[in-house]
Structure formats: structure tokens, C-alpha cells
PDB file of C-alpha atoms in Angstrom:
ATOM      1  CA  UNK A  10     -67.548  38.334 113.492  1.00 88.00           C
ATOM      2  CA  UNK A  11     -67.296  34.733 115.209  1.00 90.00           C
ATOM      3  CA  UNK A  12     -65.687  34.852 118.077  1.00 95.00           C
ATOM      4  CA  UNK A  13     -63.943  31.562 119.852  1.00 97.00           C
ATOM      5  CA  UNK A  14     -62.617  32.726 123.314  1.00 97.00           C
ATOM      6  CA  UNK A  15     -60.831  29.579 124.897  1.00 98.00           C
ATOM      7  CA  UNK A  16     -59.620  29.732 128.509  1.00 98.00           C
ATOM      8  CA  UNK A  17     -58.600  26.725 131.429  1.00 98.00           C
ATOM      9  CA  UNK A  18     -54.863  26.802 130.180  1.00 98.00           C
ATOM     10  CA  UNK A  19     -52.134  26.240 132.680  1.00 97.00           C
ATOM     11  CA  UNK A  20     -48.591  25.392 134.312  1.00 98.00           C
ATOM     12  CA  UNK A  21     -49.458  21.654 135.343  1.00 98.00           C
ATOM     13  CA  UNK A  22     -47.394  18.978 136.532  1.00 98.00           C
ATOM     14  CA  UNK A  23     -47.114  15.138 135.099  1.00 98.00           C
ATOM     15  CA  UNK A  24     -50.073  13.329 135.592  1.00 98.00           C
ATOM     16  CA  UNK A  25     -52.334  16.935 136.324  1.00 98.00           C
ATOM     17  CA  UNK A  26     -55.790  17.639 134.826  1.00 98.00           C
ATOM     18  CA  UNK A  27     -57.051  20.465 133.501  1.00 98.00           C
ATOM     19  CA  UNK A  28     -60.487  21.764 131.704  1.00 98.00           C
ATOM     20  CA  UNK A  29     -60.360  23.675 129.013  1.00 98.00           C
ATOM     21  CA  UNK A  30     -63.263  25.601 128.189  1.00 98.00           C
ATOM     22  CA  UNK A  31     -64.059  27.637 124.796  1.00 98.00           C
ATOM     23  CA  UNK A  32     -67.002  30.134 124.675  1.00 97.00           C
ATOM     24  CA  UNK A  33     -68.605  31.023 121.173  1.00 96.00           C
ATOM     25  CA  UNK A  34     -70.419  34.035 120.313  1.00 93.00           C
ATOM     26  CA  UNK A  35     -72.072  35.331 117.338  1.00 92.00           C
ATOM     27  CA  UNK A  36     -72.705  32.420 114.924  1.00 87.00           C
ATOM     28  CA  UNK A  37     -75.213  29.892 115.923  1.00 91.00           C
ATOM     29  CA  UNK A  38     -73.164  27.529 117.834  1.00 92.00           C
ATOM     30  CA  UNK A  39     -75.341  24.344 117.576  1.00 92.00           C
ATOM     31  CA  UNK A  40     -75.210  24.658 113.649  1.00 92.00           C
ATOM     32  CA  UNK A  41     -71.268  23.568 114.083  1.00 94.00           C
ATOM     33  CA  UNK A  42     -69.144  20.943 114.886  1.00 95.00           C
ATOM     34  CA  UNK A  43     -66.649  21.738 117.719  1.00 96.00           C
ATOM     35  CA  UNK A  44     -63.506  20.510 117.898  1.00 97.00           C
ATOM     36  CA  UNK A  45     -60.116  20.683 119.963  1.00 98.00           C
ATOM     37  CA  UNK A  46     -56.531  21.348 118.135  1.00 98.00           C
ATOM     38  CA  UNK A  47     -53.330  21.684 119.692  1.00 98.00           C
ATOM     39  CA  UNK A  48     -50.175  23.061 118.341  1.00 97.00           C
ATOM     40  CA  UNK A  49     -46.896  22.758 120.171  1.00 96.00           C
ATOM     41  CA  UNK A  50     -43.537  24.696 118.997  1.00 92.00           C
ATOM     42  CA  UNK A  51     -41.954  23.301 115.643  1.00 94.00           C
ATOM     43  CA  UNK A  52     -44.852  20.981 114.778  1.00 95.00           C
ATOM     44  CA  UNK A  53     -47.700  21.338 112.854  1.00 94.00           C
ATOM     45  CA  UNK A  54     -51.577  22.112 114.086  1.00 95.00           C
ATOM     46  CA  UNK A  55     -52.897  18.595 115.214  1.00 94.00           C
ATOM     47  CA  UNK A  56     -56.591  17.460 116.226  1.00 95.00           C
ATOM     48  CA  UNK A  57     -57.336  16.285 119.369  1.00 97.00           C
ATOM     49  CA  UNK A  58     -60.809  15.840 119.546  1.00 97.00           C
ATOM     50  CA  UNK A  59     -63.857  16.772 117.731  1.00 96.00           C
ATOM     51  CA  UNK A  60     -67.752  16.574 118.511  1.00 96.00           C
ATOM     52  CA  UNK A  61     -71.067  16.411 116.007  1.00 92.00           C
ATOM     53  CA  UNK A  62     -73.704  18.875 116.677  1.00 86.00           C
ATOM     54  CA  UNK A  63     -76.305  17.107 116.670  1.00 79.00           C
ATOM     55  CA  UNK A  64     -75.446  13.932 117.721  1.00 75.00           C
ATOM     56  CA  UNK A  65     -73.499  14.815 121.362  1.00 78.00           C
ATOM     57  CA  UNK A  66     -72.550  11.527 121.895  1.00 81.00           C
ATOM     58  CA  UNK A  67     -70.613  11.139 118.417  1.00 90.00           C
ATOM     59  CA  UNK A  68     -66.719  12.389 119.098  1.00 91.00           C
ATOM     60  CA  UNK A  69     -63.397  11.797 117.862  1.00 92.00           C
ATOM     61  CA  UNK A  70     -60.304  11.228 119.425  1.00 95.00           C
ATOM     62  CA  UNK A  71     -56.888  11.209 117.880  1.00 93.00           C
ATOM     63  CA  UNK A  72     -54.858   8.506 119.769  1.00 94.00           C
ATOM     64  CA  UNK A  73     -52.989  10.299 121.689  1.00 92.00           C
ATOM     65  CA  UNK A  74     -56.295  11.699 123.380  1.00 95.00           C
ATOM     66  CA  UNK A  75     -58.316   8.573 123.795  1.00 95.00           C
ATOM     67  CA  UNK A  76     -58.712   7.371 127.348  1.00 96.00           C
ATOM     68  CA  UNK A  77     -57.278  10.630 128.923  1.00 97.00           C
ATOM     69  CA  UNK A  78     -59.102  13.190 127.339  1.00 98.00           C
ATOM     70  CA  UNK A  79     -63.250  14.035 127.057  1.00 97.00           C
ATOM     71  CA  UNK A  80     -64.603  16.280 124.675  1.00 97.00           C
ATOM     72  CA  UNK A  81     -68.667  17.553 125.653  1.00 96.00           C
ATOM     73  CA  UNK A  82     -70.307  21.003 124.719  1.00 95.00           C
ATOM     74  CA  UNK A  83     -73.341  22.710 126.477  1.00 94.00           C
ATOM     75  CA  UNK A  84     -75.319  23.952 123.297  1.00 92.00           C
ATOM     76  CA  UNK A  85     -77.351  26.038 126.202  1.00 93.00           C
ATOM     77  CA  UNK A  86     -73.926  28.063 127.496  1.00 95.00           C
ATOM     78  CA  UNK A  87     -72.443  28.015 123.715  1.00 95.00           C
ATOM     79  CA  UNK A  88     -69.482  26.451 125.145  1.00 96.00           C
ATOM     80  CA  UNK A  89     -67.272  23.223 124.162  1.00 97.00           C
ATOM     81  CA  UNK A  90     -65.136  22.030 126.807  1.00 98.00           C
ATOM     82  CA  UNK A  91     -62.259  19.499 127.001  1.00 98.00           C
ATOM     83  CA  UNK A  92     -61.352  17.310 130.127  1.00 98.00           C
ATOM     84  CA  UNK A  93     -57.523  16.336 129.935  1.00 98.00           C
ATOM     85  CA  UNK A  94     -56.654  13.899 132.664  1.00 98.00           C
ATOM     86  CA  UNK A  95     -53.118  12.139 133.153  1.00 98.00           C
ATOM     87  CA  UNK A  96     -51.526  14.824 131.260  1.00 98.00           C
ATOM     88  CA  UNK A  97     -47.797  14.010 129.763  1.00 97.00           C
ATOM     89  CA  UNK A  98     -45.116  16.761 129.008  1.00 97.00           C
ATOM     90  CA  UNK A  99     -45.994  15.766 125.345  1.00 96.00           C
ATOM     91  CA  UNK A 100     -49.247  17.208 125.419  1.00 97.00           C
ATOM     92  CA  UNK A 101     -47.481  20.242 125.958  1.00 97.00           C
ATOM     93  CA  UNK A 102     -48.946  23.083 123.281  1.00 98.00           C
ATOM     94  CA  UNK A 103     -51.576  25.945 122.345  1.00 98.00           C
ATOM     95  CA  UNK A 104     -54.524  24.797 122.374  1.00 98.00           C
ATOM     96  CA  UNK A 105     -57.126  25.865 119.843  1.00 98.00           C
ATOM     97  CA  UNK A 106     -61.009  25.830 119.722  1.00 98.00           C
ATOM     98  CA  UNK A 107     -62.345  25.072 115.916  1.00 97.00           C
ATOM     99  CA  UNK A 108     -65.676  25.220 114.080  1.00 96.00           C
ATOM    100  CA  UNK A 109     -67.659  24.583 111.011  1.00 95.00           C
ATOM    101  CA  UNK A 110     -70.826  24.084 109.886  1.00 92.00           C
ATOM    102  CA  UNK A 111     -69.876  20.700 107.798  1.00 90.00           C
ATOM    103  CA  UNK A 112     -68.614  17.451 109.193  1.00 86.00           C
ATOM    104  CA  UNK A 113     -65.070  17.208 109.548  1.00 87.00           C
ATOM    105  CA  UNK A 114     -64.855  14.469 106.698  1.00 88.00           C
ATOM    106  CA  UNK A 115     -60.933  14.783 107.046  1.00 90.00           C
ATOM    107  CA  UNK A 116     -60.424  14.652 110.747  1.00 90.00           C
ATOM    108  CA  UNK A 117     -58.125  14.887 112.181  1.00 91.00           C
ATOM    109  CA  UNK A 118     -56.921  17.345 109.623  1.00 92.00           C
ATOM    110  CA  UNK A 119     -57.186  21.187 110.579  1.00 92.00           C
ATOM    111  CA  UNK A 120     -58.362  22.183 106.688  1.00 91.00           C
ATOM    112  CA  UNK A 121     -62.053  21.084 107.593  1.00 82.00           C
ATOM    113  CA  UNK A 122     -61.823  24.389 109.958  1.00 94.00           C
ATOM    114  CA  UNK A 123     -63.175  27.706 109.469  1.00 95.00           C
ATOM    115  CA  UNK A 124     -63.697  29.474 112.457  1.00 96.00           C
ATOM    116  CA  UNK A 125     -60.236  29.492 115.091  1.00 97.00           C
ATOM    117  CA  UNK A 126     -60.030  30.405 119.014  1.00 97.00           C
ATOM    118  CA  UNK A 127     -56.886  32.179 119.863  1.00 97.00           C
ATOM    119  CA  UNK A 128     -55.784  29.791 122.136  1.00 98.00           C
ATOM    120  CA  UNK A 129     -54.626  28.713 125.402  1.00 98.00           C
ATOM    121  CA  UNK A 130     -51.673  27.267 126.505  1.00 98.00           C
ATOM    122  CA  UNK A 131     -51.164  24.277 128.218  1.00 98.00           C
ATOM    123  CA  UNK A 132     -47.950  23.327 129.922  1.00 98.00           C
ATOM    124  CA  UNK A 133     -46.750  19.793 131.437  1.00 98.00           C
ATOM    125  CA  UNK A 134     -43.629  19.678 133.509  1.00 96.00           C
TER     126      UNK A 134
END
């Protein structure tokens, strides 16, 4: 089975960084796009960044991501990462590692998803 083992999650306070980091294993991991979702109590999954797998330098960033967070993978280490700078008690959720084979035509939508980390939660305050 695919495994998606995310890790980097953390107590942090207002305007904090953290990395996340999410390590696949046993699927070919440069035959999917990689992607970043985060779900916080009450609300529904959201994206929060996604990257092509060819094409490195193509991402996606729903709003509330762009200009604070960065999105890269290491096809070599199997591992997608995300950079979250200036972090806001809003961004304040699970975190979730995604992949699939095909493009995520209806980013930022989670249905384009078929393989799911467990998480790891991120905290602001």
C-alpha cells in the first residue's frame, strides 16, 4: 500500500515558521503530483498548495498561502515539503500530504486526490 508519512508539525507562535515534510513510499513518487491540504476543526479539507511532477517549477497556491508559504519536492528523497513562514492563528489545522497520478484539473478541490498522509498538526497561538 502507498504510504504518505507527514511530519514538521508544531505548537508555534504568531509570525513562526515551520517545515513540513511528507515522505512517500511504495508508489513511484515522481509519477504524481504532490500537494498540501489542511483541515482545521468544523471546516472542510482545503488546498494549500500543489506541485506538477514533472515540471518542479509549476505550483499552486490557494491565496491564503501565496507569499508565505513554498511548496518543493526532492524526487531523489521521495519527499514533498512545505515552507510556512509568517504563520497566522488561522492557519491553524491538520495538515495533509496528497497524491495522484493526474493533474489536479480541480485544484484546489480535495476530489482530484487519491492517495492521503495522516497528517500533522500545526498550531498558531
Amino acid at each position: 500500500d502507498v504510504q504518505l508519512v507527514e511530519s514538521g508539525g508544531s505548537l508555534v507562535q504568531p509570525g513562526g515558521s515551520l517545515r513540513l515534510s511528507c515522505v512517500a513510499s511504495r508508489f513511484s513518487f515522481s509519477s504524481n503530483y504532490m500537494a498540501w491540504f489542511r483541515q482545521a476543526p468544523g471546516k472542510e479539507r482545503e488546498g494549500v498548495a500543489a506541485i506538477y511532477k514533472h515540471d518542479h517549477s509549476t505550483t499552486y497556491y490557494t491565496d491564503s498561502a501565496k507569499g508565505r508559504f513554498t511548496i518543493t519536492r526532492d524526487n531523489a528523497k521521495n519527499t514533498v515539503s512545505l515552507q510556512m513562514n509568517n504563520l497566522k492563528p488561522e492557519d491553524t489545522a491538520m495538515y495533509y500530504c496528497a497524491a495522484d497520478e493526474g493533474a489536479p484539473i480541480q485544484w484546489p478541490s480535495a476530489d482530484d486526490w487519491r492517495y492521503w498522509g495522516q497528517g500533522t498538526q500545526v498550531t498558531v497561538s
